[in-house]
Coordinates of C-alpha atoms in Angstrom, one line a residue:
X1 CA -101.9 19.6 -4.6
X2 CA -98.6 19.5 -2.2
X3 CA -99.3 19.5 1.4
X4 CA -96.6 19.7 4.3
X5 CA -96.2 17.2 6.8
X6 CA -93.2 16.2 9.3
X7 CA -92.0 12.7 10.4
X8 CA -90.3 11.6 13.1
X9 CA -86.8 11.4 11.1
X10 CA -87.3 14.6 9.8
X11 CA -86.5 17.2 12.1
X12 CA -88.5 20.1 12.4
X13 CA -86.9 22.6 10.3
X14 CA -87.2 20.8 7.4
X15 CA -90.5 19.9 6.5
X16 CA -90.7 16.7 4.1
X17 CA -93.7 17.2 0.7
X18 CA -95.8 14.9 0.6
X19 CA -98.0 14.9 -2.8
X20 CA -102.0 14.2 -2.3
X21 CA -103.9 13.9 -5.2
X22 CA -107.4 14.7 -4.7
X23 CA -110.2 12.6 -6.4
X24 CA -112.8 14.5 -8.7
X25 CA -111.8 18.3 -8.4
X26 CA -114.9 19.7 -6.9
X27 CA -118.7 20.2 -7.0
X28 CA -120.1 17.4 -9.5
X29 CA -122.3 20.6 -11.1
X30 CA -119.2 21.8 -12.5
X31 CA -117.1 19.6 -14.4
X32 CA -118.1 20.3 -18.0
X33 CA -120.5 22.3 -20.0
X34 CA -123.9 22.0 -20.8
X35 CA -125.5 23.2 -24.2
X36 CA -128.8 23.9 -25.4
X37 CA -130.2 24.4 -28.6
X38 CA -132.5 26.9 -29.9
X39 CA -135.1 24.5 -30.9
X40 CA -134.8 23.3 -27.2
X41 CA -136.1 27.0 -25.4
X42 CA -138.7 27.3 -28.8
X43 CA -140.8 24.1 -27.2
X44 CA -140.4 24.7 -24.3
X45 CA -141.5 28.5 -24.7
X46 CA -144.3 27.3 -27.1
X47 CA -146.2 25.2 -24.6
X48 CA -145.8 27.9 -21.9
X49 CA -146.9 30.2 -24.5
X50 CA -149.9 28.4 -25.6
X51 CA -151.3 26.8 -21.6
X52 CA -151.9 31.1 -21.1
X53 CA -156.2 31.6 -21.4
X54 CA -156.7 33.6 -24.1
X55 CA -153.9 32.6 -26.5
X56 CA -155.5 31.1 -29.6
X57 CA -152.5 30.1 -31.9
X58 CA -149.5 30.6 -32.1
X59 CA -147.8 32.0 -35.4
X60 CA -149.3 34.0 -38.7
X61 CA -152.0 32.8 -40.7
X62 CA -149.7 31.5 -43.3
X63 CA -147.5 30.3 -41.1
X64 CA -150.8 28.1 -39.5
X65 CA -151.8 27.4 -42.7
X66 CA -148.5 25.9 -43.6
X67 CA -148.3 24.4 -40.3
X68 CA -151.6 22.8 -40.6
X69 CA -150.9 21.6 -44.2
X70 CA -147.8 20.0 -42.6
X71 CA -149.2 17.5 -39.9
X72 CA -151.4 16.2 -42.3
X73 CA -148.7 14.5 -44.2
X74 CA -147.0 11.4 -43.3
X75 CA -143.6 11.8 -41.9
X76 CA -143.7 15.8 -42.4
X77 CA -142.0 16.7 -39.6
X78 CA -145.7 18.5 -37.5
X79 CA -144.9 17.8 -34.2
X80 CA -141.5 19.1 -33.5
X81 CA -142.8 22.2 -35.9
X82 CA -146.6 22.7 -34.5
X83 CA -144.7 23.3 -31.3
X84 CA -142.3 26.4 -32.3
X85 CA -144.6 27.7 -34.9
X86 CA -144.3 31.3 -33.5
X87 CA -141.3 30.6 -31.6
X88 CA -137.9 32.3 -32.1
X89 CA -135.2 31.5 -29.4
X90 CA -131.9 32.7 -29.5
X91 CA -129.5 31.3 -26.6
X92 CA -126.3 32.2 -25.7
X93 CA -124.3 30.8 -22.9
X94 CA -126.4 32.0 -19.7
X95 CA -129.0 34.0 -21.2
X96 CA -131.7 34.4 -24.0
X97 CA -133.7 36.0 -25.6
X98 CA -137.4 35.3 -27.6
X99 CA -139.2 36.7 -30.3
X100 CA -143.1 35.1 -30.0
X101 CA -146.4 35.4 -32.6
X102 CA -149.8 35.0 -31.3
X103 CA -153.0 35.2 -32.0
X104 CA -155.5 36.3 -29.4
X105 CA -159.5 35.3 -28.4
X106 CA -161.4 38.4 -29.1
X107 CA -163.1 39.8 -25.9
X108 CA -159.7 39.2 -23.8
X109 CA -157.4 42.5 -23.0
X110 CA -154.6 41.8 -25.3
X111 CA -152.6 44.0 -22.5
X112 CA -152.8 41.0 -20.0
X113 CA -152.9 38.2 -22.1
X114 CA -149.4 39.2 -23.6
X115 CA -148.9 39.8 -19.6
X116 CA -149.5 36.5 -18.5
X117 CA -147.5 34.7 -21.8
X118 CA -144.4 36.5 -21.1
X119 CA -144.7 35.7 -17.1
X120 CA -145.0 32.3 -18.2
X121 CA -142.8 31.6 -20.6
X122 CA -140.1 33.0 -18.3
X123 CA -140.9 31.4 -15.2
X124 CA -141.3 28.1 -17.7
X125 CA -137.7 28.5 -19.6
X126 CA -136.0 30.0 -16.4
X127 CA -136.7 27.3 -14.9
X128 CA -136.0 24.0 -16.8
X129 CA -132.6 25.5 -18.3
X130 CA -131.7 27.8 -15.9
X131 CA -131.1 30.3 -18.8
X132 CA -131.7 34.2 -17.7
X133 CA -134.8 35.3 -19.9
X134 CA -133.7 39.2 -20.6
X135 CA -136.8 39.2 -23.3
X136 CA -139.3 38.1 -24.7
X137 CA -141.2 40.5 -27.4
X138 CA -144.6 39.2 -28.1
X139 CA -146.5 40.6 -30.9
X140 CA -149.6 39.7 -31.7
X141 CA -150.1 39.4 -35.4
X142 CA -154.5 38.2 -35.5
X143 CA -157.4 38.4 -33.0
X144 CA -159.6 35.0 -33.5
X145 CA -163.2 36.2 -34.2
X146 CA -165.6 33.6 -32.0
X147 CA -168.0 33.5 -35.7
X148 CA -164.5 32.9 -37.5
X149 CA -163.8 29.5 -39.0
X150 CA -160.5 27.6 -38.0
X151 CA -157.9 28.7 -41.5
X152 CA -157.0 24.6 -41.7
X153 CA -157.7 22.8 -44.8
X154 CA -160.0 20.6 -44.9
X155 CA -158.8 17.0 -45.6
X156 CA -159.3 15.4 -49.1
X157 CA -159.6 11.8 -47.7
X158 CA -162.0 10.5 -46.1

């Protein structure tokens, strides 16, 4: 950046140029790029969806069964998988879209639960990532009946 100044020994019609260097280049938030992995958004959305009353579980019956087995195997990576089970995110530079698969409790309004899940997920993802959530698609894959047992297999170890 150049700045024009006049000194006492230079006539006003003859500008003397001095170089002024600004350090930093402005707002620190604009220096560099932040990328957010799909898995980060999936974890945030999965936790936010599970916080809604009426959501019994996430994912289809098959994925929950495999997940329950994986959770019991030492080193099976069950912690991450259980949080993101039933959630798929597509993350761009400034926007994200989400697909969720949920199981609802019997007796609740599916439309109300889906609306609450959508609202909670959008708020959490936008607040934590700064990304604009363009859509949250929700597929209800099952209803948990009061007398149904959990689908998790029993452990053979005692």
